[in-house]
PDB file of C-alpha atoms in Angstrom:
ATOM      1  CA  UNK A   1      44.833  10.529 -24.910  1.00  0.00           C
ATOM      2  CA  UNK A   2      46.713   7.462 -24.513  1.00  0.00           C
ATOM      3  CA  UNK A   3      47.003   6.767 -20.278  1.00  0.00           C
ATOM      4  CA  UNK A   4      49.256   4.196 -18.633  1.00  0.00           C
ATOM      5  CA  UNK A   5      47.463   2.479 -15.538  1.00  0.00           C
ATOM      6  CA  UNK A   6      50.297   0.256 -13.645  1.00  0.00           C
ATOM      7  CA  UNK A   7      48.888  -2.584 -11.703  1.00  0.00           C
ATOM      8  CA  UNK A   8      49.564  -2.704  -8.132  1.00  0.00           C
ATOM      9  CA  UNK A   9      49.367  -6.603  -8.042  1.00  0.00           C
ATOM     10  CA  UNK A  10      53.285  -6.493  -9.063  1.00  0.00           C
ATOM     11  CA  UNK A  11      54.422  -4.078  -6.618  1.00  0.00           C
ATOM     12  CA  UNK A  12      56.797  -4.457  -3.876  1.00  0.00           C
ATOM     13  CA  UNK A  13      54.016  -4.776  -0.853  1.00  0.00           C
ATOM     14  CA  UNK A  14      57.177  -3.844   1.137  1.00  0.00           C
ATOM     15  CA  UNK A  15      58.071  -1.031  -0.320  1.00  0.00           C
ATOM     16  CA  UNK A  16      54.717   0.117  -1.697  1.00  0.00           C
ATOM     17  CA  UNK A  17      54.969   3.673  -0.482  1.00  0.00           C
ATOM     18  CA  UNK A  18      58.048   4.116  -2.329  1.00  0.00           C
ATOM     19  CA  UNK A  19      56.597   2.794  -5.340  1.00  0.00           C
ATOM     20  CA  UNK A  20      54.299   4.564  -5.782  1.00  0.00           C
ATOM     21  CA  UNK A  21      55.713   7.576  -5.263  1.00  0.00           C
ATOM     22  CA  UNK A  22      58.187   6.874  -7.861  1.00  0.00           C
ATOM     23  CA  UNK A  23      55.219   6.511 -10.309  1.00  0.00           C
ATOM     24  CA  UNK A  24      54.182   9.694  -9.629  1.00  0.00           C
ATOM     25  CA  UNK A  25      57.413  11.492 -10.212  1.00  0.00           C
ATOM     26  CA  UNK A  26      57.342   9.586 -13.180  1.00  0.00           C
ATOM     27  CA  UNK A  27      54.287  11.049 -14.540  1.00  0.00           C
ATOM     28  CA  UNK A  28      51.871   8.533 -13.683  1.00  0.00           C
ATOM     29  CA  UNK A  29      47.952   9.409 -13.324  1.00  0.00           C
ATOM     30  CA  UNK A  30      46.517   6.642 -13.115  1.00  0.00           C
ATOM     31  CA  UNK A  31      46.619   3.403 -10.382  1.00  0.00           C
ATOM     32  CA  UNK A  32      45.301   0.221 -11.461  1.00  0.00           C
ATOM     33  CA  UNK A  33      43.998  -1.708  -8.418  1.00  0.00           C
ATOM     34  CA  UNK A  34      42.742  -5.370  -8.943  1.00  0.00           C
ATOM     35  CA  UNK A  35      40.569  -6.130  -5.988  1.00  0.00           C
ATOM     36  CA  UNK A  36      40.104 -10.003  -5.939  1.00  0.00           C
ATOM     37  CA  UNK A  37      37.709 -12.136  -3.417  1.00  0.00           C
ATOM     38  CA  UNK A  38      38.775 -15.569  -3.812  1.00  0.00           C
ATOM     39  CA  UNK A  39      35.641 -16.815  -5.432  1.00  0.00           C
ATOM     40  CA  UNK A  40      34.935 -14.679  -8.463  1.00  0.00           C
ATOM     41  CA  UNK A  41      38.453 -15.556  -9.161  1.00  0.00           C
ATOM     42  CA  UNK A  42      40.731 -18.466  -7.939  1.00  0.00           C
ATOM     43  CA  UNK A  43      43.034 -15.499  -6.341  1.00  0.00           C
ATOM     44  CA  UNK A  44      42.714 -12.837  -3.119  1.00  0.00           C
ATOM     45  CA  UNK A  45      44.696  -9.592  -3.796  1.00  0.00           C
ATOM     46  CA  UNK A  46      43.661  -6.781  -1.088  1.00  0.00           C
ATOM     47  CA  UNK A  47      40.282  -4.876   0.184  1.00  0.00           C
ATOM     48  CA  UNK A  48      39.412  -1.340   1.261  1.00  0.00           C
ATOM     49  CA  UNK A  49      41.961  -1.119   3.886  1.00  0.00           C
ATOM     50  CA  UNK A  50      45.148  -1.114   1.669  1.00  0.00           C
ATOM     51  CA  UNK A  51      43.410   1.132  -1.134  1.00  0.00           C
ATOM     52  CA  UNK A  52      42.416   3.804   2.078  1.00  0.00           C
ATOM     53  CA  UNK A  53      45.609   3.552   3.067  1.00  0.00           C
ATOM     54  CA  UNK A  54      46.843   4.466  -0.545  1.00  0.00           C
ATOM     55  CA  UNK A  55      44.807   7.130  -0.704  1.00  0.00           C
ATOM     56  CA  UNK A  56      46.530   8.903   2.123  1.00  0.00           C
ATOM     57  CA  UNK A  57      49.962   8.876  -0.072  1.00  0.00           C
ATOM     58  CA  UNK A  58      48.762   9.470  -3.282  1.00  0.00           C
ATOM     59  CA  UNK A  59      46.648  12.187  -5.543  1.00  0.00           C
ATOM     60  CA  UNK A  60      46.556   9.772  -8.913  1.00  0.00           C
ATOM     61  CA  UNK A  61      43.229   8.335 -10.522  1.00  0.00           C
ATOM     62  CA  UNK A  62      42.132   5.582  -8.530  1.00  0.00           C
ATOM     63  CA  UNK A  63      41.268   2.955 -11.198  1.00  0.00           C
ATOM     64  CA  UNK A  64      39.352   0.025  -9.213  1.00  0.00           C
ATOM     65  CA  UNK A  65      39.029  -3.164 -10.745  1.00  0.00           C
ATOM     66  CA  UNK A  66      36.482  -5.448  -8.710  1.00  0.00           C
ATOM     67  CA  UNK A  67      36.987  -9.126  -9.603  1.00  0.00           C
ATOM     68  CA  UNK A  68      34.555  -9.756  -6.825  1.00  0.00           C
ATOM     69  CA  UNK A  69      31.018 -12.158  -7.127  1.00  0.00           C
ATOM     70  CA  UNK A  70      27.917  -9.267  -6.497  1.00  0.00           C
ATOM     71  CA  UNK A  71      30.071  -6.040  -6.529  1.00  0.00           C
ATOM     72  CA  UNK A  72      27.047  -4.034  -5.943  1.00  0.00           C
ATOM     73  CA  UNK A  73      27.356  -5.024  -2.262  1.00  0.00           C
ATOM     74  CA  UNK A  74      30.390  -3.231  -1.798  1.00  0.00           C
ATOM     75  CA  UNK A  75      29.877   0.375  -4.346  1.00  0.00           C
ATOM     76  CA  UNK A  76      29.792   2.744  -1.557  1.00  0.00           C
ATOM     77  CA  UNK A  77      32.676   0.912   0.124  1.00  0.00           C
ATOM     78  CA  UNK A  78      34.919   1.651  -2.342  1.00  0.00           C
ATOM     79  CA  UNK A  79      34.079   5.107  -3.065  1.00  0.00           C
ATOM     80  CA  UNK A  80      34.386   5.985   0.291  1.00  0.00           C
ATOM     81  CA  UNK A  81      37.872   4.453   0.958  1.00  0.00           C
ATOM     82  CA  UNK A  82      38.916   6.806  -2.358  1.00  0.00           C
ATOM     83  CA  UNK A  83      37.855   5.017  -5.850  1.00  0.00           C
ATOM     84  CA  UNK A  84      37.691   7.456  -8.591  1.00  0.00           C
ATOM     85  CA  UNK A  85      36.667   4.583 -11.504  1.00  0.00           C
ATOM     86  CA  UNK A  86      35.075   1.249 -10.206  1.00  0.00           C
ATOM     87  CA  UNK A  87      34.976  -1.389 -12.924  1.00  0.00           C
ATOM     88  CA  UNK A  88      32.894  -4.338 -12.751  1.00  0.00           C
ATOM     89  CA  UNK A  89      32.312  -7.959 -14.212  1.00  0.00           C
ATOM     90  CA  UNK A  90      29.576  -8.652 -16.742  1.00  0.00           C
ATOM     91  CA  UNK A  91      29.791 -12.330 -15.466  1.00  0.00           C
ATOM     92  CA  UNK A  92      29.610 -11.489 -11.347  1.00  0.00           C
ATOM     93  CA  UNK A  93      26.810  -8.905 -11.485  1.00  0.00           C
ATOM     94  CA  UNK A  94      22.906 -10.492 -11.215  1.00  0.00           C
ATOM     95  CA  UNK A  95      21.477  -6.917 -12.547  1.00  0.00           C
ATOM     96  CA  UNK A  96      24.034  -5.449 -14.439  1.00  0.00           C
ATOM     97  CA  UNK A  97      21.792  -2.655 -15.201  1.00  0.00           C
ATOM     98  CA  UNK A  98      21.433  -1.885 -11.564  1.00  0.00           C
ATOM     99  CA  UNK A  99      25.403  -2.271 -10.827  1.00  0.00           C
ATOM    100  CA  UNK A 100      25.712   0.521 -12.987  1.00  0.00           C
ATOM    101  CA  UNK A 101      23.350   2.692 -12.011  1.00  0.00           C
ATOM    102  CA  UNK A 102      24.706   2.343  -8.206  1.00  0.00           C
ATOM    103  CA  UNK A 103      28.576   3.419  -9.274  1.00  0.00           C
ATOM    104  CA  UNK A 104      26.503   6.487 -11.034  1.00  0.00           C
ATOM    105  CA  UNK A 105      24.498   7.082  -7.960  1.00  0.00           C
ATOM    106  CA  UNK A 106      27.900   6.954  -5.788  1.00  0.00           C
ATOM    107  CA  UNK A 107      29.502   9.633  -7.907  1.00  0.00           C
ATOM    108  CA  UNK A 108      32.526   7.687  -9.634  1.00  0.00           C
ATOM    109  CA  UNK A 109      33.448   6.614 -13.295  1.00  0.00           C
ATOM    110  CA  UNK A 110      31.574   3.473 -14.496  1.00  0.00           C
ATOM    111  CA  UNK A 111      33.267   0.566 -15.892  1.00  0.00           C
ATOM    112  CA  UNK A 112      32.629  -3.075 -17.546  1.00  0.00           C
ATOM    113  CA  UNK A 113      35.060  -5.553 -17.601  1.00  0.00           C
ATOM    114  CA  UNK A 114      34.001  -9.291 -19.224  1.00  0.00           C
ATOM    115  CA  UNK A 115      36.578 -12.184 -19.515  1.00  0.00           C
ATOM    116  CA  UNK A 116      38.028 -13.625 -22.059  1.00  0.00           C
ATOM    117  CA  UNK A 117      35.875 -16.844 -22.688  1.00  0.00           C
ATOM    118  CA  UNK A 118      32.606 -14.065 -22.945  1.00  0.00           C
ATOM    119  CA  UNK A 119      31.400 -13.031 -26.050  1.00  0.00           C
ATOM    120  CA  UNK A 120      32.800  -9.466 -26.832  1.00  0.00           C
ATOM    121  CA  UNK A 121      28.648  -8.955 -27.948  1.00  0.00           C
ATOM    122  CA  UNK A 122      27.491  -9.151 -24.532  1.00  0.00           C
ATOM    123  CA  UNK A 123      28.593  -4.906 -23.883  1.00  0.00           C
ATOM    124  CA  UNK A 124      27.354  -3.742 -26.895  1.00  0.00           C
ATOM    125  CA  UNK A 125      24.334  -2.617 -24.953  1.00  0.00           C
ATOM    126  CA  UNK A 126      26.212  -0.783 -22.237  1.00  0.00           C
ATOM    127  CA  UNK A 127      28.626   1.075 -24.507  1.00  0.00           C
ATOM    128  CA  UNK A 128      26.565   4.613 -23.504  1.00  0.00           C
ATOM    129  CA  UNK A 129      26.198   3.772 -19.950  1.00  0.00           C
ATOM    130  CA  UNK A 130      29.801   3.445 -19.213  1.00  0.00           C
ATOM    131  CA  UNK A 131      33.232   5.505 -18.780  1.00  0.00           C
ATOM    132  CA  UNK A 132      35.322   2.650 -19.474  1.00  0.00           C
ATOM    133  CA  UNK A 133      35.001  -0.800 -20.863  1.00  0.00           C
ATOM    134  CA  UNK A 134      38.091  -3.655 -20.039  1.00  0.00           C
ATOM    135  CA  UNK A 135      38.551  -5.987 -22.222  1.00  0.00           C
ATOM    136  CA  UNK A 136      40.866  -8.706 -20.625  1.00  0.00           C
ATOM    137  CA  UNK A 137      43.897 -10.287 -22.579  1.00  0.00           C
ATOM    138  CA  UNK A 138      44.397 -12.811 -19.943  1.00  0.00           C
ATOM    139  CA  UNK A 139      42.355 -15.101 -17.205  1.00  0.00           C
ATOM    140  CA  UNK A 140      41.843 -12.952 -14.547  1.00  0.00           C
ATOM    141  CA  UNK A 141      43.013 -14.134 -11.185  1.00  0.00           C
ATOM    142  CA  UNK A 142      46.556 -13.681 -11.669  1.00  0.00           C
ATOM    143  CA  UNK A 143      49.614 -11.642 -12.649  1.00  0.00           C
ATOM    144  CA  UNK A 144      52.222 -12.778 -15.066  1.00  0.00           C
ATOM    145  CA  UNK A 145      50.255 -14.121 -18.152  1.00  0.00           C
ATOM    146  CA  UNK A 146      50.705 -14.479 -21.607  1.00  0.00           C
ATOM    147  CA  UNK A 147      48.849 -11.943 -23.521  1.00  0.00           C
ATOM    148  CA  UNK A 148      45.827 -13.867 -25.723  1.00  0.00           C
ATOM    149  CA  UNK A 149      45.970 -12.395 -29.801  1.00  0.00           C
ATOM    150  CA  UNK A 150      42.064 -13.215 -29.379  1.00  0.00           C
ATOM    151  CA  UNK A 151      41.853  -9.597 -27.100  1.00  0.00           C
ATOM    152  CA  UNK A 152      42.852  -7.099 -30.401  1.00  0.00           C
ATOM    153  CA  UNK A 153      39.813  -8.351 -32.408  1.00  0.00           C
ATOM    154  CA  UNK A 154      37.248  -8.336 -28.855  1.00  0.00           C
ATOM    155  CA  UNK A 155      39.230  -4.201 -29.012  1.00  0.00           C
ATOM    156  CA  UNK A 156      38.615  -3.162 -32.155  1.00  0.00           C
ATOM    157  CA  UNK A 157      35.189  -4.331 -32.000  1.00  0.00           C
ATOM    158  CA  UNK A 158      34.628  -1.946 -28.864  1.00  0.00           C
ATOM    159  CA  UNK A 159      36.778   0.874 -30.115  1.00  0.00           C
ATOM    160  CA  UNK A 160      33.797   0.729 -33.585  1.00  0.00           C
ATOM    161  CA  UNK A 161      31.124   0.187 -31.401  1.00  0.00           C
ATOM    162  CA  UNK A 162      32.610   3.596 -29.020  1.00  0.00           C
ATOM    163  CA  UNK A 163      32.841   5.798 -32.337  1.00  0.00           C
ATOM    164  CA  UNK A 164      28.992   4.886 -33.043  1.00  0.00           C
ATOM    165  CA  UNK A 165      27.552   5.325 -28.908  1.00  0.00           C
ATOM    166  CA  UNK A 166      30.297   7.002 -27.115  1.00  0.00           C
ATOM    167  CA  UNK A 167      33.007   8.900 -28.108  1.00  0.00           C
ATOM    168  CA  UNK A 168      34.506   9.406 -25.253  1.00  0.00           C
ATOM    169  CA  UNK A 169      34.614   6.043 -24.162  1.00  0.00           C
ATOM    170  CA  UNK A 170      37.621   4.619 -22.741  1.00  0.00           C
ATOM    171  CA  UNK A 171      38.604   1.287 -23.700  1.00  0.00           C
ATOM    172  CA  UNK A 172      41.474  -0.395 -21.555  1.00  0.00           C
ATOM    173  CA  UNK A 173      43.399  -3.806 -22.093  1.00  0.00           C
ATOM    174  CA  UNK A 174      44.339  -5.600 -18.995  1.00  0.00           C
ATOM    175  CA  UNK A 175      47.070  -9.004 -18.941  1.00  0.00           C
ATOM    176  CA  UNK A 176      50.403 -10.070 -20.413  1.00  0.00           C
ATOM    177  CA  UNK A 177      50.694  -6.270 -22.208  1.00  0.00           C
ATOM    178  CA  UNK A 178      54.985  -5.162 -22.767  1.00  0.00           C
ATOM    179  CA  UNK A 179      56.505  -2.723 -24.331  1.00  0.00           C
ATOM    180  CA  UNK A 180      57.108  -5.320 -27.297  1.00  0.00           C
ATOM    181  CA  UNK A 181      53.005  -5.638 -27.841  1.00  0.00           C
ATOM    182  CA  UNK A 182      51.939  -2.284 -26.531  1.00  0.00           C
ATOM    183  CA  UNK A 183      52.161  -0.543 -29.777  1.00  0.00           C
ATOM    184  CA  UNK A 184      49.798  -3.179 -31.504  1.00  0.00           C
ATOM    185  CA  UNK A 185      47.412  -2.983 -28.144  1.00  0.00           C
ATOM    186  CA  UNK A 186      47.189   0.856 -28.665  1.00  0.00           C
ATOM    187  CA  UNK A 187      47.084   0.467 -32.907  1.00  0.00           C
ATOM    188  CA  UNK A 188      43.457  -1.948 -32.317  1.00  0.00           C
ATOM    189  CA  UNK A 189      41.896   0.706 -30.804  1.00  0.00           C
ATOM    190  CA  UNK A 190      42.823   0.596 -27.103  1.00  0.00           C
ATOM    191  CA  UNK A 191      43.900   3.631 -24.914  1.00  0.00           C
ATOM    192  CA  UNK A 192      44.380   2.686 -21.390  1.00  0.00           C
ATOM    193  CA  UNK A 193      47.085   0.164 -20.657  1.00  0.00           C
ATOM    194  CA  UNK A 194      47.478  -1.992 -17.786  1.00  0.00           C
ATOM    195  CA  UNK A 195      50.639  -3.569 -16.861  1.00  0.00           C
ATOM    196  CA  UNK A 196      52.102  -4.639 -13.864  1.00  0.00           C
ATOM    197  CA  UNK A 197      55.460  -6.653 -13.790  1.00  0.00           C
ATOM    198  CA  UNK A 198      56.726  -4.540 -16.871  1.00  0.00           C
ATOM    199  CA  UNK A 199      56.420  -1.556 -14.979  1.00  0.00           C
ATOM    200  CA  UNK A 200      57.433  -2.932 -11.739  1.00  0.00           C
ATOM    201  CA  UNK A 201      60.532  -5.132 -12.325  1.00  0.00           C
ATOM    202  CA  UNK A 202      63.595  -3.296 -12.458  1.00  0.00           C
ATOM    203  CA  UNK A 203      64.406   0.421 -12.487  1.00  0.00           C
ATOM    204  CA  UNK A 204      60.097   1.474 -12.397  1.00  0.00           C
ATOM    205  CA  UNK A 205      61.095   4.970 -13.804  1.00  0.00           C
ATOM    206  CA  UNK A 206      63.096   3.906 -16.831  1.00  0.00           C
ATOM    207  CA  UNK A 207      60.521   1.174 -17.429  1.00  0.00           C
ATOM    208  CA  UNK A 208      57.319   4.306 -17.223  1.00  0.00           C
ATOM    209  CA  UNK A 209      59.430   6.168 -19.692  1.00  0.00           C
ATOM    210  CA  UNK A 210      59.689   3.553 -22.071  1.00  0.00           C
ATOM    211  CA  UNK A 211      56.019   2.612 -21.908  1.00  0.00           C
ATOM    212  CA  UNK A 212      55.540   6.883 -22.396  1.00  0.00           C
ATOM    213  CA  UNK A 213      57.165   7.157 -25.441  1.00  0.00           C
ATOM    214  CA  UNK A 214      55.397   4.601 -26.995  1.00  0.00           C
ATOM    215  CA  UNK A 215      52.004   5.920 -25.706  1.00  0.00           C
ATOM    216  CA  UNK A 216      53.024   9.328 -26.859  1.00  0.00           C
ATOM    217  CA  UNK A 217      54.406   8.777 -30.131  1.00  0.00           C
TER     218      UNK A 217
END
């Protein structure tokens, strides 16, 4: 099943309630929410507070993507303020091994993110520990990228090694994805998509329709 995760980074932070809510009339399920600290990245997005405070409004799938240095520090955190996936960097965790096994322990959906400078080989020996791996198609830090050709290779590579460890793996591309590339995103081997300004910028229900029937073809 092909899923569409919008990013919350290009929402209206004024009108966020509304947003989302239109999302879910739309047929949304999943929330993408890009949790930032400033030193992993160059950028600072939002913390526990604002995804708690979600969580009071809304019954989707809590996808939580921590682009934070030593997320391990802060598992329980985020399961407790309502994550239902947590996905972490290769590059920020000291015992990736461990990371894992704490998101496990805390009763969520495991995920694996690396950037695009890391070799795609590096998750090859995670592919059965995980629910999800993200393989980013821009720099992460910030919203509005162009999408990097280099990511459908780095998928298609996870999407063989999935059909060899874990066949239920989900594999989800994050950065610069529109409804002009999403077909080619989906045809490497991907089958959650992340967008943000695509969804967000203009009418958001017309836009999540036109993402659908691509997804659903």
């Amino acid at each position: 099943m092909n899923i569409l995760a919008p990013s919350l980074l290009a929402v209206d932070f004024n009108n966020i309630e509304r947003d989302v809510k239109l999302l879910e009339q739309s047929g949304v399920e999943w929330l993408h929410l890009d949790v930032m600290d400033g030193c992993f990245v160059p950028n600072i997005s939002f913390g526990p507070p604002v995804i708690s405070s979600l969580r009071k409004i809304s019954k989707q799938f809590f996808d939580v993507h921590l682009m934070i240095m030593d997320p391990i520090r802060y598992i329980e955190t985020f399961k407790k303020v309502g994550a239902d996936s947590i996905t972490v960097h290769y590059e920020a965790c000291e015992d990736l091994n461990k990371t894992i096994k704490a998101i496990r322990d805390a009763g969520v959906k495991v995920g694996v993110s690396i950037s695009p400078e890391t070799p795609v080989c590096v998750l090859e020996p995670y592919i059965d520990l995980v629910d999800l791996v993200l393989i980013m198609s821009v720099r992460p830090g910030f919203g509005g990228q162009e999408f990097m050709p280099e990511a459908f290779e780095r998928v298609r590579t996870v999407r063989t090694w999935a059909k060899k460890y874990n066949s239920s793996l989900h594999i989800e591309v994050d950065g610069g994805i529109r409804l002009e590339n999403v077909g080619q995103v989906l045809q490497a081997g991907a089958n959650v998509i992340v967008t943000g300004s695509a969804v967000f910028n203009g009418d958001i229900m017309r836009n999540v329709q036109a993402f659908k029937n691509i997804l659903e073809a």
